[in-house]
Amino acid sequence: MRNRLWLAVILCLVSFSPWPGPLDAAEPTASDSWVEPTTGMEFVSVPGGCFMMGNNSGEDDERPCHEVCVYDLWIGMYEVTQGQWEAIMGSNPSRFKKGDDFPVENVSWNDVKEFVKRLNNTSSGKFRLPTEAEWEYAATCGGEGFSFAGGDDIDAVAWYDGNSKGSTHEVGTKEPNRFALYDMSGNVWEWCEDVHAWNAYSNTGRTTPVFQGAGFRKVDRGGSWVNYKGDVRVTRRDRYNPEDKSSNLGIRLIRVP
């Protein structure tokens, strides 16, 4: 079993290739940041590239491990917080109302779409949800091969059921990954744009894919404060109905150039 796991990791790493920007597979870094003036949301510039998405040793819907390429993107350094949500929506739906710098949760995919619409009407920037491919690319820094976003030591990089004490935590209090992104493993699951399908990875293209095929549930990624270690893996996929809400469901946004 151990040999098969190592083989899967090797197969997902050997075919990494930079595209279309200057991304170094050994030392990927984010190059710049931008602050949204209305809410103070911070966005990191991530250079595009190709990586092996998925995990042949994971759940059925994480297979097959396949090459995906994404363009340069701007992604939230942190999960959207309760203070930022309230600044746009006028209320805080979260279960854990512990402060403005805690992640907003208890928001449905439909709620998030309304938040993005209002933010786009207010801000000088434009925003959207990440696709699954963009999310995993950013979380893994283009395919580093770690089990969690930022490393293999889960307690260093994530809030999960083993250390959360039954609650979310202030964003940015664990170590970031090499793209300077925090909490991409743990704290709250993060909604993505894609429709969930068990065979999605066999039915999407190589370049900037987003799965919008048959299906109703929406993808969320990253695991949360209530999940065990296996569900916080960086390749793990989850899904909810677009109207579902939970205290472990939040968001991270993409800034549209």
PDB file of N, CA, C and O in Angstrom, residues 204-248:
ATOM      1  N   THR A 204     -13.584  16.939 -18.444  1.00  0.00           N
ATOM      2  CA  THR A 204     -13.261  18.359 -18.563  1.00  0.00           C
ATOM      3  C   THR A 204     -12.002  18.518 -19.396  1.00  0.00           C
ATOM      4  O   THR A 204     -11.197  17.602 -19.523  1.00  0.00           O
ATOM      5  N   GLY A 205     -11.822  19.705 -19.951  1.00  0.00           N
ATOM      6  CA  GLY A 205     -10.652  19.980 -20.778  1.00  0.00           C
ATOM      7  C   GLY A 205      -9.402  20.227 -19.954  1.00  0.00           C
ATOM      8  O   GLY A 205      -9.437  20.274 -18.714  1.00  0.00           O
ATOM      9  N   ARG A 206      -8.304  20.427 -20.646  1.00  0.00           N
ATOM     10  CA  ARG A 206      -7.010  20.619 -19.992  1.00  0.00           C
ATOM     11  C   ARG A 206      -6.803  22.051 -19.540  1.00  0.00           C
ATOM     12  O   ARG A 206      -6.172  22.309 -18.509  1.00  0.00           O
ATOM     13  N   THR A 207      -7.325  23.025 -20.280  1.00  0.00           N
ATOM     14  CA  THR A 207      -7.034  24.428 -20.020  1.00  0.00           C
ATOM     15  C   THR A 207      -8.203  25.116 -19.325  1.00  0.00           C
ATOM     16  O   THR A 207      -9.324  25.120 -19.842  1.00  0.00           O
ATOM     17  N   THR A 208      -7.934  25.699 -18.159  1.00  0.00           N
ATOM     18  CA  THR A 208      -8.916  26.436 -17.347  1.00  0.00           C
ATOM     19  C   THR A 208     -10.281  25.742 -17.300  1.00  0.00           C
ATOM     20  O   THR A 208     -11.305  26.355 -17.616  1.00  0.00           O
ATOM     21  N   PRO A 209     -10.334  24.473 -16.919  1.00  0.00           N
ATOM     22  CA  PRO A 209     -11.623  23.768 -16.939  1.00  0.00           C
ATOM     23  C   PRO A 209     -12.551  24.230 -15.821  1.00  0.00           C
ATOM     24  O   PRO A 209     -12.120  24.635 -14.743  1.00  0.00           O
ATOM     25  N   VAL A 210     -13.831  24.179 -16.106  1.00  0.00           N
ATOM     26  CA  VAL A 210     -14.869  24.323 -15.094  1.00  0.00           C
ATOM     27  C   VAL A 210     -15.988  23.373 -15.497  1.00  0.00           C
ATOM     28  O   VAL A 210     -16.479  23.426 -16.620  1.00  0.00           O
ATOM     29  N   PHE A 211     -16.385  22.486 -14.593  1.00  0.00           N
ATOM     30  CA  PHE A 211     -17.388  21.482 -14.932  1.00  0.00           C
ATOM     31  C   PHE A 211     -18.782  22.047 -14.701  1.00  0.00           C
ATOM     32  O   PHE A 211     -19.140  22.435 -13.597  1.00  0.00           O
ATOM     33  N   GLN A 212     -19.573  22.125 -15.754  1.00  0.00           N
ATOM     34  CA  GLN A 212     -20.941  22.626 -15.688  1.00  0.00           C
ATOM     35  C   GLN A 212     -21.901  21.628 -16.308  1.00  0.00           C
ATOM     36  O   GLN A 212     -22.938  22.007 -16.850  1.00  0.00           O
ATOM     37  N   GLY A 213     -21.565  20.350 -16.257  1.00  0.00           N
ATOM     38  CA  GLY A 213     -22.383  19.314 -16.857  1.00  0.00           C
ATOM     39  C   GLY A 213     -23.579  18.947 -16.011  1.00  0.00           C
ATOM     40  O   GLY A 213     -24.001  19.689 -15.115  1.00  0.00           O
ATOM     41  N   ALA A 214     -24.141  17.784 -16.306  1.00  0.00           N
ATOM     42  CA  ALA A 214     -25.326  17.320 -15.585  1.00  0.00           C
ATOM     43  C   ALA A 214     -25.019  17.199 -14.108  1.00  0.00           C
ATOM     44  O   ALA A 214     -23.976  16.703 -13.701  1.00  0.00           O
ATOM     45  N   GLY A 215     -25.947  17.665 -13.307  1.00  0.00           N
ATOM     46  CA  GLY A 215     -25.771  17.622 -11.865  1.00  0.00           C
ATOM     47  C   GLY A 215     -26.314  18.885 -11.236  1.00  0.00           C
ATOM     48  O   GLY A 215     -26.535  19.893 -11.918  1.00  0.00           O
ATOM     49  N   PHE A 216     -26.520  18.832  -9.936  1.00  0.00           N
ATOM     50  CA  PHE A 216     -27.120  19.958  -9.244  1.00  0.00           C
ATOM     51  C   PHE A 216     -26.251  20.483  -8.112  1.00  0.00           C
ATOM     52  O   PHE A 216     -26.167  21.671  -7.875  1.00  0.00           O
ATOM     53  N   ARG A 217     -25.603  19.588  -7.413  1.00  0.00           N
ATOM     54  CA  ARG A 217     -24.783  19.997  -6.272  1.00  0.00           C
ATOM     55  C   ARG A 217     -23.548  20.767  -6.729  1.00  0.00           C
ATOM     56  O   ARG A 217     -23.006  20.520  -7.796  1.00  0.00           O
ATOM     57  N   LYS A 218     -23.103  21.700  -5.872  1.00  0.00           N
ATOM     58  CA  LYS A 218     -21.927  22.516  -6.155  1.00  0.00           C
ATOM     59  C   LYS A 218     -20.748  22.021  -5.324  1.00  0.00           C
ATOM     60  O   LYS A 218     -20.907  21.531  -4.204  1.00  0.00           O
ATOM     61  N   VAL A 219     -19.565  22.194  -5.878  1.00  0.00           N
ATOM     62  CA  VAL A 219     -18.344  21.718  -5.231  1.00  0.00           C
ATOM     63  C   VAL A 219     -17.901  22.683  -4.136  1.00  0.00           C
ATOM     64  O   VAL A 219     -18.012  23.902  -4.271  1.00  0.00           O
ATOM     65  N   ASP A 220     -17.411  22.137  -3.042  1.00  0.00           N
ATOM     66  CA  ASP A 220     -16.690  22.918  -2.042  1.00  0.00           C
ATOM     67  C   ASP A 220     -15.404  22.180  -1.705  1.00  0.00           C
ATOM     68  O   ASP A 220     -15.326  20.965  -1.821  1.00  0.00           O
ATOM     69  N   ARG A 221     -14.380  22.947  -1.316  1.00  0.00           N
ATOM     70  CA  ARG A 221     -13.051  22.371  -1.164  1.00  0.00           C
ATOM     71  C   ARG A 221     -12.388  22.825   0.136  1.00  0.00           C
ATOM     72  O   ARG A 221     -12.705  23.889   0.675  1.00  0.00           O
ATOM     73  N   GLY A 222     -11.442  22.028   0.631  1.00  0.00           N
ATOM     74  CA  GLY A 222     -10.533  22.459   1.687  1.00  0.00           C
ATOM     75  C   GLY A 222     -10.757  21.903   3.066  1.00  0.00           C
ATOM     76  O   GLY A 222      -9.885  22.025   3.922  1.00  0.00           O
ATOM     77  N   GLY A 223     -11.931  21.314   3.336  1.00  0.00           N
ATOM     78  CA  GLY A 223     -12.179  20.815   4.681  1.00  0.00           C
ATOM     79  C   GLY A 223     -12.464  21.929   5.677  1.00  0.00           C
ATOM     80  O   GLY A 223     -12.397  23.115   5.345  1.00  0.00           O
ATOM     81  N   SER A 224     -12.766  21.555   6.920  1.00  0.00           N
ATOM     82  CA  SER A 224     -13.189  22.555   7.897  1.00  0.00           C
ATOM     83  C   SER A 224     -12.845  22.159   9.318  1.00  0.00           C
ATOM     84  O   SER A 224     -12.283  21.089   9.578  1.00  0.00           O
ATOM     85  N   TRP A 225     -13.234  23.034  10.232  1.00  0.00           N
ATOM     86  CA  TRP A 225     -12.995  22.851  11.663  1.00  0.00           C
ATOM     87  C   TRP A 225     -13.619  21.570  12.212  1.00  0.00           C
ATOM     88  O   TRP A 225     -13.158  21.023  13.210  1.00  0.00           O
ATOM     89  N   VAL A 226     -14.653  21.048  11.574  1.00  0.00           N
ATOM     90  CA  VAL A 226     -15.368  19.890  12.093  1.00  0.00           C
ATOM     91  C   VAL A 226     -14.910  18.584  11.456  1.00  0.00           C
ATOM     92  O   VAL A 226     -15.288  17.509  11.909  1.00  0.00           O
ATOM     93  N   ASN A 227     -14.050  18.661  10.446  1.00  0.00           N
ATOM     94  CA  ASN A 227     -13.668  17.472   9.688  1.00  0.00           C
ATOM     95  C   ASN A 227     -12.402  16.802  10.224  1.00  0.00           C
ATOM     96  O   ASN A 227     -11.520  17.469  10.761  1.00  0.00           O
ATOM     97  N   TYR A 228     -12.347  15.502  10.023  1.00  0.00           N
ATOM     98  CA  TYR A 228     -11.156  14.763  10.426  1.00  0.00           C
ATOM     99  C   TYR A 228     -10.064  14.955   9.385  1.00  0.00           C
ATOM    100  O   TYR A 228     -10.284  15.525   8.306  1.00  0.00           O
ATOM    101  N   LYS A 229      -8.880  14.476   9.720  1.00  0.00           N
ATOM    102  CA  LYS A 229      -7.683  14.731   8.913  1.00  0.00           C
ATOM    103  C   LYS A 229      -7.849  14.361   7.444  1.00  0.00           C
ATOM    104  O   LYS A 229      -7.431  15.102   6.555  1.00  0.00           O
ATOM    105  N   GLY A 230      -8.477  13.213   7.174  1.00  0.00           N
ATOM    106  CA  GLY A 230      -8.620  12.765   5.798  1.00  0.00           C
ATOM    107  C   GLY A 230      -9.453  13.681   4.928  1.00  0.00           C
ATOM    108  O   GLY A 230      -9.266  13.741   3.712  1.00  0.00           O
ATOM    109  N   ASP A 231     -10.382  14.426   5.527  1.00  0.00           N
ATOM    110  CA  ASP A 231     -11.240  15.329   4.758  1.00  0.00           C
ATOM    111  C   ASP A 231     -10.628  16.705   4.548  1.00  0.00           C
ATOM    112  O   ASP A 231     -11.220  17.543   3.867  1.00  0.00           O
ATOM    113  N   VAL A 232      -9.469  16.941   5.136  1.00  0.00           N
ATOM    114  CA  VAL A 232      -8.799  18.229   4.974  1.00  0.00           C
ATOM    115  C   VAL A 232      -7.671  18.130   3.939  1.00  0.00           C
ATOM    116  O   VAL A 232      -6.998  19.107   3.652  1.00  0.00           O
ATOM    117  N   ARG A 233      -7.510  16.942   3.360  1.00  0.00           N
ATOM    118  CA  ARG A 233      -6.523  16.776   2.289  1.00  0.00           C
ATOM    119  C   ARG A 233      -6.788  17.757   1.156  1.00  0.00           C
ATOM    120  O   ARG A 233      -7.937  18.056   0.835  1.00  0.00           O
ATOM    121  N   VAL A 234      -5.720  18.210   0.525  1.00  0.00           N
ATOM    122  CA  VAL A 234      -5.841  19.281  -0.457  1.00  0.00           C
ATOM    123  C   VAL A 234      -6.548  18.834  -1.737  1.00  0.00           C
ATOM    124  O   VAL A 234      -7.076  19.673  -2.485  1.00  0.00           O
ATOM    125  N   THR A 235      -6.604  17.535  -2.004  1.00  0.00           N
ATOM    126  CA  THR A 235      -7.305  17.055  -3.203  1.00  0.00           C
ATOM    127  C   THR A 235      -8.740  16.615  -2.913  1.00  0.00           C
ATOM    128  O   THR A 235      -9.470  16.255  -3.841  1.00  0.00           O
ATOM    129  N   ARG A 236      -9.145  16.640  -1.665  1.00  0.00           N
ATOM    130  CA  ARG A 236     -10.472  16.136  -1.268  1.00  0.00           C
ATOM    131  C   ARG A 236     -11.577  17.033  -1.813  1.00  0.00           C
ATOM    132  O   ARG A 236     -11.502  18.262  -1.725  1.00  0.00           O
ATOM    133  N   ARG A 237     -12.616  16.424  -2.369  1.00  0.00           N
ATOM    134  CA  ARG A 237     -13.756  17.158  -2.915  1.00  0.00           C
ATOM    135  C   ARG A 237     -14.993  16.898  -2.060  1.00  0.00           C
ATOM    136  O   ARG A 237     -15.181  15.817  -1.526  1.00  0.00           O
ATOM    137  N   ASP A 238     -15.844  17.907  -1.954  1.00  0.00           N
ATOM    138  CA  ASP A 238     -17.112  17.750  -1.257  1.00  0.00           C
ATOM    139  C   ASP A 238     -18.180  18.453  -2.079  1.00  0.00           C
ATOM    140  O   ASP A 238     -17.876  19.175  -3.036  1.00  0.00           O
ATOM    141  N   ARG A 239     -19.447  18.270  -1.721  1.00  0.00           N
ATOM    142  CA  ARG A 239     -20.530  18.872  -2.506  1.00  0.00           C
ATOM    143  C   ARG A 239     -21.752  19.096  -1.628  1.00  0.00           C
ATOM    144  O   ARG A 239     -22.032  18.340  -0.698  1.00  0.00           O
ATOM    145  N   TYR A 240     -22.448  20.182  -1.928  1.00  0.00           N
ATOM    146  CA  TYR A 240     -23.701  20.538  -1.263  1.00  0.00           C
ATOM    147  C   TYR A 240     -24.671  21.063  -2.313  1.00  0.00           C
ATOM    148  O   TYR A 240     -24.265  21.543  -3.376  1.00  0.00           O
ATOM    149  N   ASN A 241     -25.945  21.029  -1.980  1.00  0.00           N
ATOM    150  CA  ASN A 241     -26.938  21.702  -2.808  1.00  0.00           C
ATOM    151  C   ASN A 241     -26.705  23.212  -2.738  1.00  0.00           C
ATOM    152  O   ASN A 241     -26.247  23.722  -1.710  1.00  0.00           O
ATOM    153  N   PRO A 242     -27.016  23.957  -3.790  1.00  0.00           N
ATOM    154  CA  PRO A 242     -26.701  25.391  -3.798  1.00  0.00           C
ATOM    155  C   PRO A 242     -27.447  26.202  -2.744  1.00  0.00           C
ATOM    156  O   PRO A 242     -27.014  27.311  -2.422  1.00  0.00           O
ATOM    157  N   GLU A 243     -28.530  25.658  -2.193  1.00  0.00           N
ATOM    158  CA  GLU A 243     -29.245  26.379  -1.140  1.00  0.00           C
ATOM    159  C   GLU A 243     -28.822  25.948   0.261  1.00  0.00           C
ATOM    160  O   GLU A 243     -29.273  26.526   1.268  1.00  0.00           O
ATOM    161  N   ASP A 244     -27.949  24.958   0.369  1.00  0.00           N
ATOM    162  CA  ASP A 244     -27.541  24.446   1.678  1.00  0.00           C
ATOM    163  C   ASP A 244     -26.671  25.456   2.425  1.00  0.00           C
ATOM    164  O   ASP A 244     -25.840  26.151   1.830  1.00  0.00           O
ATOM    165  N   LYS A 245     -26.844  25.477   3.750  1.00  0.00           N
ATOM    166  CA  LYS A 245     -26.028  26.317   4.621  1.00  0.00           C
ATOM    167  C   LYS A 245     -25.490  25.458   5.755  1.00  0.00           C
ATOM    168  O   LYS A 245     -26.141  24.525   6.203  1.00  0.00           O
ATOM    169  N   SER A 246     -24.305  25.804   6.229  1.00  0.00           N
ATOM    170  CA  SER A 246     -23.704  25.065   7.328  1.00  0.00           C
ATOM    171  C   SER A 246     -22.656  25.941   8.002  1.00  0.00           C
ATOM    172  O   SER A 246     -22.056  26.805   7.355  1.00  0.00           O
ATOM    173  N   SER A 247     -22.423  25.684   9.271  1.00  0.00           N
ATOM    174  CA  SER A 247     -21.404  26.436  10.001  1.00  0.00           C
ATOM    175  C   SER A 247     -19.991  26.049   9.597  1.00  0.00           C
ATOM    176  O   SER A 247     -19.021  26.588  10.132  1.00  0.00           O
ATOM    177  N   ASN A 248     -19.863  25.112   8.663  1.00  0.00           N
ATOM    178  CA  ASN A 248     -18.521  24.782   8.157  1.00  0.00           C
ATOM    179  C   ASN A 248     -18.360  25.147   6.678  1.00  0.00           C
ATOM    180  O   ASN A 248     -17.411  24.737   6.038  1.00  0.00           O
TER     181      ASN A 248
END
